[in-house]
XYZ file of N, CA and C in Angstrom:
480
model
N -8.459 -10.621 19.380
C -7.178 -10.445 18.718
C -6.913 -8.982 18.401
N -8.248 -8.705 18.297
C -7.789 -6.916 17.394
C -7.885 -6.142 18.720
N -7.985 -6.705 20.384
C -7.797 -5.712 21.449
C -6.524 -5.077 22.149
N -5.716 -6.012 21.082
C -3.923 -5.598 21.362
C -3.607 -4.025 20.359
N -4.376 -4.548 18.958
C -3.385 -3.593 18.068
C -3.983 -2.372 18.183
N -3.733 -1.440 18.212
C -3.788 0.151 17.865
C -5.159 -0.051 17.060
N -6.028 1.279 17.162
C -6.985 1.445 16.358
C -6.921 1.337 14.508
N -6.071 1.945 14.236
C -5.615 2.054 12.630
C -5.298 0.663 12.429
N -4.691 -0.054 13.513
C -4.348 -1.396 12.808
C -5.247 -2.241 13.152
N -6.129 -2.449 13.647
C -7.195 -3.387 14.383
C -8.261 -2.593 13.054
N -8.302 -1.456 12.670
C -9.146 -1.190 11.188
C -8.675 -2.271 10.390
N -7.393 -2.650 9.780
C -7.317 -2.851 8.788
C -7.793 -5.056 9.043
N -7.305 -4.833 10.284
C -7.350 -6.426 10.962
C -8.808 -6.533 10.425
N -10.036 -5.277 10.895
C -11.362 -6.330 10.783
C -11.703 -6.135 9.323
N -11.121 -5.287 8.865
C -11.500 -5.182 7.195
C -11.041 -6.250 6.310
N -9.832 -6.555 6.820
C -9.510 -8.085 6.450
C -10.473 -8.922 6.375
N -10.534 -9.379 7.927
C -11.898 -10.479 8.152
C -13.010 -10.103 7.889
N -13.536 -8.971 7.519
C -14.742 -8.632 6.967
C -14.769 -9.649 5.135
N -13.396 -9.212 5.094
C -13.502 -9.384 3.433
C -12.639 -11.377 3.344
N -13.219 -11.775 4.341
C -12.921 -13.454 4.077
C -11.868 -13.593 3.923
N -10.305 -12.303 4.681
C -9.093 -12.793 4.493
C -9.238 -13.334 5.887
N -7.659 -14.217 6.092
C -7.074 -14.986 7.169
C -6.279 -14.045 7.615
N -5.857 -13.043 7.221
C -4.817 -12.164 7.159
C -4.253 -11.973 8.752
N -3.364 -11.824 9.101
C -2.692 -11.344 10.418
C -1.904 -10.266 10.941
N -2.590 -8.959 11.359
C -1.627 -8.023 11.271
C -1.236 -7.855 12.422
N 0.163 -7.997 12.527
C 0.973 -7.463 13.591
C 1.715 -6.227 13.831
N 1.865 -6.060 15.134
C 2.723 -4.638 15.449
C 3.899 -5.166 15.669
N 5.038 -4.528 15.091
C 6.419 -4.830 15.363
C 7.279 -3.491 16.564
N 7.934 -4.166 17.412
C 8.709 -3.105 18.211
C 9.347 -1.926 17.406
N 9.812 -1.662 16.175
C 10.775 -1.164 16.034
C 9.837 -0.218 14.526
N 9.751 0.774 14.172
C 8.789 1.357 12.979
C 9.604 0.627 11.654
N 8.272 0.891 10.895
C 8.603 -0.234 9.566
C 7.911 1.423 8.713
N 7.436 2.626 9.064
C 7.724 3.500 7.923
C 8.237 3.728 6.655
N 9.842 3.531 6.573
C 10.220 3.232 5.506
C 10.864 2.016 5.010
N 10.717 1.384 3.682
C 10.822 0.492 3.466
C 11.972 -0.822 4.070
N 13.079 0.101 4.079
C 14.345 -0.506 5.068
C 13.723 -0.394 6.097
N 13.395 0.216 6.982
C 12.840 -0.011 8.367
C 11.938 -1.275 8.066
N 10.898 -1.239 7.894
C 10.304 -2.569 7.667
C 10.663 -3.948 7.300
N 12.282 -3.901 6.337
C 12.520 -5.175 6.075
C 13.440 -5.718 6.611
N 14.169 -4.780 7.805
C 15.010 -4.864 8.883
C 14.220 -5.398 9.850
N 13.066 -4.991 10.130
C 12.607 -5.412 11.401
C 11.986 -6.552 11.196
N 11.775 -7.145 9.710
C 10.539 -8.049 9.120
C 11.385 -9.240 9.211
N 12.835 -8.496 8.387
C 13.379 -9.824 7.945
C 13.484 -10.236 6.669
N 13.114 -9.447 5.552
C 13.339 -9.837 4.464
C 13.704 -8.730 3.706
N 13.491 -9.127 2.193
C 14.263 -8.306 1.144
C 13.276 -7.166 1.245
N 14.072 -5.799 0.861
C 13.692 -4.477 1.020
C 12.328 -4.564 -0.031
N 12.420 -5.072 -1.427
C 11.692 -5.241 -2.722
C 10.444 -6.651 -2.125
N 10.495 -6.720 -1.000
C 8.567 -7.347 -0.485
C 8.309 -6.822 -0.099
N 8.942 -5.476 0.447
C 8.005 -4.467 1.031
C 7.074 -3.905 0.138
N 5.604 -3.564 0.329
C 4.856 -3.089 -0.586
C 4.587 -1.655 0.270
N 5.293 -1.109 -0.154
C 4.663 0.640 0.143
C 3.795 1.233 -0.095
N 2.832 1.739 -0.119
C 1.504 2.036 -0.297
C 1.636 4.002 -0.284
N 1.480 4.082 -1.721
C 1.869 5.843 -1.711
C 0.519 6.515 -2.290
N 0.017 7.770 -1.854
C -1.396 8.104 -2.463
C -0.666 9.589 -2.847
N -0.941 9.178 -4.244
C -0.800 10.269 -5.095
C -2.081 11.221 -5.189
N -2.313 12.358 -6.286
C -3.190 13.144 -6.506
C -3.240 13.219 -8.012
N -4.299 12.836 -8.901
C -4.547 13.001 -10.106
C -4.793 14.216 -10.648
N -3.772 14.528 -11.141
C -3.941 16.682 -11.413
C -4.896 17.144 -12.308
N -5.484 16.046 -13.113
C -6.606 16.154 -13.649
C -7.831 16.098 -13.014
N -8.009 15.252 -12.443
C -9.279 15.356 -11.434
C -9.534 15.249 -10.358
N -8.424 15.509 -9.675
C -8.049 15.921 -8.058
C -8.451 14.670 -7.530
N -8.388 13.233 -7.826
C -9.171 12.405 -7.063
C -7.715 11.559 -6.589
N -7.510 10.536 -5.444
C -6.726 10.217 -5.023
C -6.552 8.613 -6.044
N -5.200 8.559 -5.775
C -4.756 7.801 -6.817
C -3.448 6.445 -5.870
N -3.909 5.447 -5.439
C -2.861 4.747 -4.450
C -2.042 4.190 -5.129
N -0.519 4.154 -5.527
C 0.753 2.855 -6.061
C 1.429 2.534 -5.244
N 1.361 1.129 -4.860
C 1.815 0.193 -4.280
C 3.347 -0.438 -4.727
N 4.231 0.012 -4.404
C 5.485 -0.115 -4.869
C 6.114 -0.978 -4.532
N 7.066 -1.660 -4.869
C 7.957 -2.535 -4.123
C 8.893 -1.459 -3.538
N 9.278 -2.319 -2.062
C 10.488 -1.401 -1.660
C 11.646 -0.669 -2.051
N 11.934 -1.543 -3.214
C 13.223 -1.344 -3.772
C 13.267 -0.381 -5.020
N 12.217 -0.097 -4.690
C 11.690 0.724 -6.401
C 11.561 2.523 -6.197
N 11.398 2.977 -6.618
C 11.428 4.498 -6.692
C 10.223 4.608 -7.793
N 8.918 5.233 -7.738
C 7.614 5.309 -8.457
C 7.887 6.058 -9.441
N 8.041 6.026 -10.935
C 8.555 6.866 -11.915
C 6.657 7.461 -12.678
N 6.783 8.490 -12.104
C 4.982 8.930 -12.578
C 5.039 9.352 -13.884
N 6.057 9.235 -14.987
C 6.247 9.395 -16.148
C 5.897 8.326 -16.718
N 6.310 7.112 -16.252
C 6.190 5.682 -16.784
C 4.301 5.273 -16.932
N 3.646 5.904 -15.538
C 2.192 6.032 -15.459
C 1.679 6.772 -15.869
N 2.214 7.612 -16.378
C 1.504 8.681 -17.379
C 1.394 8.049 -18.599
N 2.291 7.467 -18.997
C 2.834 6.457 -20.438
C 1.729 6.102 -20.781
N 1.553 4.790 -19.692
C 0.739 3.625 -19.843
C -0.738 3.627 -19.401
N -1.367 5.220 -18.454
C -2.249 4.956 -18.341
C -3.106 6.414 -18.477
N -2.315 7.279 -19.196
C -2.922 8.845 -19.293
C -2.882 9.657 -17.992
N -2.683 8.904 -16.809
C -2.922 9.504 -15.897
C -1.772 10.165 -15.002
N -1.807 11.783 -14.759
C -1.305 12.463 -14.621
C -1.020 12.692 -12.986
N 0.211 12.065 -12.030
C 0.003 12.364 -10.712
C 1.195 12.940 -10.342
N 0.407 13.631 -9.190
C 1.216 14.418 -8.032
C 1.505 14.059 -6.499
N 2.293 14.447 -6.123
C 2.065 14.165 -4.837
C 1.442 14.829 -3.551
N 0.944 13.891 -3.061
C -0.409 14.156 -2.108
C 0.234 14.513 -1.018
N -0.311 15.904 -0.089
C 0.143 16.302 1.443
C -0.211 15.326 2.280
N -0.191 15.488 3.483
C -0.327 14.507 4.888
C -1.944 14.827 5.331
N -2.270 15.906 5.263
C -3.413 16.203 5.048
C -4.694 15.677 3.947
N -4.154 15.925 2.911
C -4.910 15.108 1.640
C -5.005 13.558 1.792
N -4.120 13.187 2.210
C -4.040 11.485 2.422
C -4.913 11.152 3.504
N -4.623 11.725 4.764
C -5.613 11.186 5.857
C -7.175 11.263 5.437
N -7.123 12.673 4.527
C -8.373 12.400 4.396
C -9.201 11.156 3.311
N -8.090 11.459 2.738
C -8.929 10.511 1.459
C -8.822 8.877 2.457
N -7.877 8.708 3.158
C -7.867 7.106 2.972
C -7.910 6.812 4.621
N -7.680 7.995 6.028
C -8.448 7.563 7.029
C -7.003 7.593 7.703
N -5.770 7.825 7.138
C -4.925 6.602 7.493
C -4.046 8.230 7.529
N -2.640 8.058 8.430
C -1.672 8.815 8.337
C -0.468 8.474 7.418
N 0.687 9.226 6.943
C 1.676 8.738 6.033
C 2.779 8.204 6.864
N 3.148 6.720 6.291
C 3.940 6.042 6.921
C 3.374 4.722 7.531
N 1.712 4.606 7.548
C 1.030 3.716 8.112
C 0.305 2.928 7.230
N 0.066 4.195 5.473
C -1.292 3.300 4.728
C -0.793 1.873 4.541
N -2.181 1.302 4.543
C -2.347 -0.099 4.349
C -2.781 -0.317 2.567
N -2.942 -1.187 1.924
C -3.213 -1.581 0.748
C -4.897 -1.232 0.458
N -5.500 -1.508 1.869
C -7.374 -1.626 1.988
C -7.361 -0.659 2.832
N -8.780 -1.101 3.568
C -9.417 -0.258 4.069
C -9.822 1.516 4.477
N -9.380 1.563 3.279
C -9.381 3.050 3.475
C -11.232 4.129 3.163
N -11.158 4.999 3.676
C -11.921 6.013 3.440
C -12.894 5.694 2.613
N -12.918 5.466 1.559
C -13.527 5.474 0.122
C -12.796 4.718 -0.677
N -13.058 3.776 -1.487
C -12.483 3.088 -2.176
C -11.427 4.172 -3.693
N -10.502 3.621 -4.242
C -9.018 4.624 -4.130
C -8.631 3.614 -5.302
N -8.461 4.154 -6.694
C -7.632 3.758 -7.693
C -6.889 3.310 -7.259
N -5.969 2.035 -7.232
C -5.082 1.470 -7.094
C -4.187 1.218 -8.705
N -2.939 1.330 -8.347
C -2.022 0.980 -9.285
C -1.138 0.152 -8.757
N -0.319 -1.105 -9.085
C 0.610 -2.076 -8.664
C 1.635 -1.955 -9.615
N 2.837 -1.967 -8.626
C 4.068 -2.207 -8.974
C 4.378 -3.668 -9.354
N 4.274 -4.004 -11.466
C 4.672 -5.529 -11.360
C 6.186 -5.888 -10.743
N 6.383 -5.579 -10.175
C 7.937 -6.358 -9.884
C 7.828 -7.168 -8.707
N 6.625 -6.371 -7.634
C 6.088 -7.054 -6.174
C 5.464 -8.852 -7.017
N 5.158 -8.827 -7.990
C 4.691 -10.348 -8.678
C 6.211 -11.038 -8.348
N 7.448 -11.160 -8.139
C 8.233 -11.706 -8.146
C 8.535 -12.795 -7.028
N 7.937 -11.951 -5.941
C 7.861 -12.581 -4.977
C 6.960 -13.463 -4.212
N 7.204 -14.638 -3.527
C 6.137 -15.603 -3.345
C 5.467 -15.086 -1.870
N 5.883 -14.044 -1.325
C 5.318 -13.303 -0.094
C 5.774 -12.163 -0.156
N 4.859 -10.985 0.190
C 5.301 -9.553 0.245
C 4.870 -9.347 2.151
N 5.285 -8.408 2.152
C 4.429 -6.812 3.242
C 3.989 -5.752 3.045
N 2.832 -5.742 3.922
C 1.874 -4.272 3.416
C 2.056 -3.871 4.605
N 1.885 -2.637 5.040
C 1.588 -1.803 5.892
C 0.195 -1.857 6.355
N -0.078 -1.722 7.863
C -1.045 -2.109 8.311
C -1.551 -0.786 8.986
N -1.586 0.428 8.582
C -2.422 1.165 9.326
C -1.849 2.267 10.291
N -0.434 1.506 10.651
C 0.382 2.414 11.760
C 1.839 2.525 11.231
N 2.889 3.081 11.731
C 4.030 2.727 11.415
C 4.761 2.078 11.744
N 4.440 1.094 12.870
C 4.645 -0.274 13.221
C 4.020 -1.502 12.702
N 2.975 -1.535 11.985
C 2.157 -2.481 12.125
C 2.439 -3.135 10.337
N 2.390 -4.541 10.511
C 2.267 -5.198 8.912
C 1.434 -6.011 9.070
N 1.164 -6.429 7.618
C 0.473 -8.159 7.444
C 1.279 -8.585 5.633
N 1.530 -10.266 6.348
C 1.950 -10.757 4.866
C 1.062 -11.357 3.842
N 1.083 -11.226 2.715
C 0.436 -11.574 1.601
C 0.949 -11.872 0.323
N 0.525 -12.592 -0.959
C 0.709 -12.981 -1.901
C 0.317 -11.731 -2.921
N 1.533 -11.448 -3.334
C 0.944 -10.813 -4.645
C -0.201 -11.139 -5.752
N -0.441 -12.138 -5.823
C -2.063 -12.656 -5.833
C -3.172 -11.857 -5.229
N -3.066 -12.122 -3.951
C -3.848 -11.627 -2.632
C -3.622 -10.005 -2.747
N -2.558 -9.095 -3.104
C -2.928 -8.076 -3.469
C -3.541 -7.670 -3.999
N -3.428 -8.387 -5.403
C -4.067 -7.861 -7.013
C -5.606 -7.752 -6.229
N -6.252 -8.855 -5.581
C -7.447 -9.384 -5.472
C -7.728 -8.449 -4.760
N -7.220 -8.306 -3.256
C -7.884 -7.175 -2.612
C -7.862 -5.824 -3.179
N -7.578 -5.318 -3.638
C -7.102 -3.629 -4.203
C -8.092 -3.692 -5.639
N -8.216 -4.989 -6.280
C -8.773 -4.624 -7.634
C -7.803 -3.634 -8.389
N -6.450 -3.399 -7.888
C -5.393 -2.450 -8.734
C -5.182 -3.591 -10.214
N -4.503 -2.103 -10.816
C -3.822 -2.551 -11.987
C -1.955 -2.836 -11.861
N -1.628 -4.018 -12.930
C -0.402 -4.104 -12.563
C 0.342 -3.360 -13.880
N 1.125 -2.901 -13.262
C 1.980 -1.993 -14.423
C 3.842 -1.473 -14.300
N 4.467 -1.518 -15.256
C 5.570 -1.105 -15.074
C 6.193 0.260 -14.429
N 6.325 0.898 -13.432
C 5.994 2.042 -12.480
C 7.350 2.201 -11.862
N 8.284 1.139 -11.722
C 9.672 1.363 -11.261
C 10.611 2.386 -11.834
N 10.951 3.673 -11.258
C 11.828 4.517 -11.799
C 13.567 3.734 -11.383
């Protein structure tokens, strides 16, 4: 199955099945980069898209991932609020390295080194989301459940 998809996405395919998901990631014809791209080509509401953004903690330079709903804009004031923690935004460079992955492709998992996660509660609304799978074509669907679980993130109010 994983001899069709692209390397980045056939990563995230066996990290899945490594980790006892069923998960299915597919490549779509058309790039799902940004959130409208993805829910145009997906088919659903812009806000199941789960965007996957890696910030930089200006305190301790360590990488910091929030998982947004599509429809949301990441307010890093609101996460400063609620969790002391102070972020910036990460180059194209800084990201590949920390998480393996290019911008426009991260996935929720498999990255580099395991990666603070923060969750956008509003993605809880929905009874199916999309993550990004690795490429800027590529997704897999999941339960906001199934997020929380894989990521070990925190859920928090983060919508600007």
């Amino acid at each position: 199955m994983t001899d069709s998809l692209k390397p980045s996405a056939a990563r995230v395919q066996n990290y899945l099945a490594r980790h006892g998901q069923e998960f299915v990631v597919c490549e779509l014809p058309g790039s799902t980069r940004s959130a409208e791209d993805a829910a145009l080509a997906i088919g659903c509401m812009v806000g199941q898209i789960a965007k996957s953004l890696i910030f930089m903690d200006k305190n301790t330079g360590e990488p910091v991932l929030v998982i947004a709903s599509g429809a949301h804009r990441v307010d890093t004031s609101k996460i400063h609020q609620q969790t002391g923690v102070k972020l910036t935004r990460a180059d194209a460079d800084y990201v590949r390295q920390h998480t393996g992955f290019a911008i426009g492709g991260i996935p929720p998992v498999a990255h580099t080194n395991p990666i603070r996660t923060m969750l956008d509660q509003t993605l809880q609304q929905y009874e199916q989301i999309w993550a990004a799978a690795g490429t800027p074509n590529a997704v897999f669907k999941l339960t906001p459940v199934q997020l929380g679980e894989l990521t070990s993130g925190k859920w928090l109010d983060l919508a600007g």
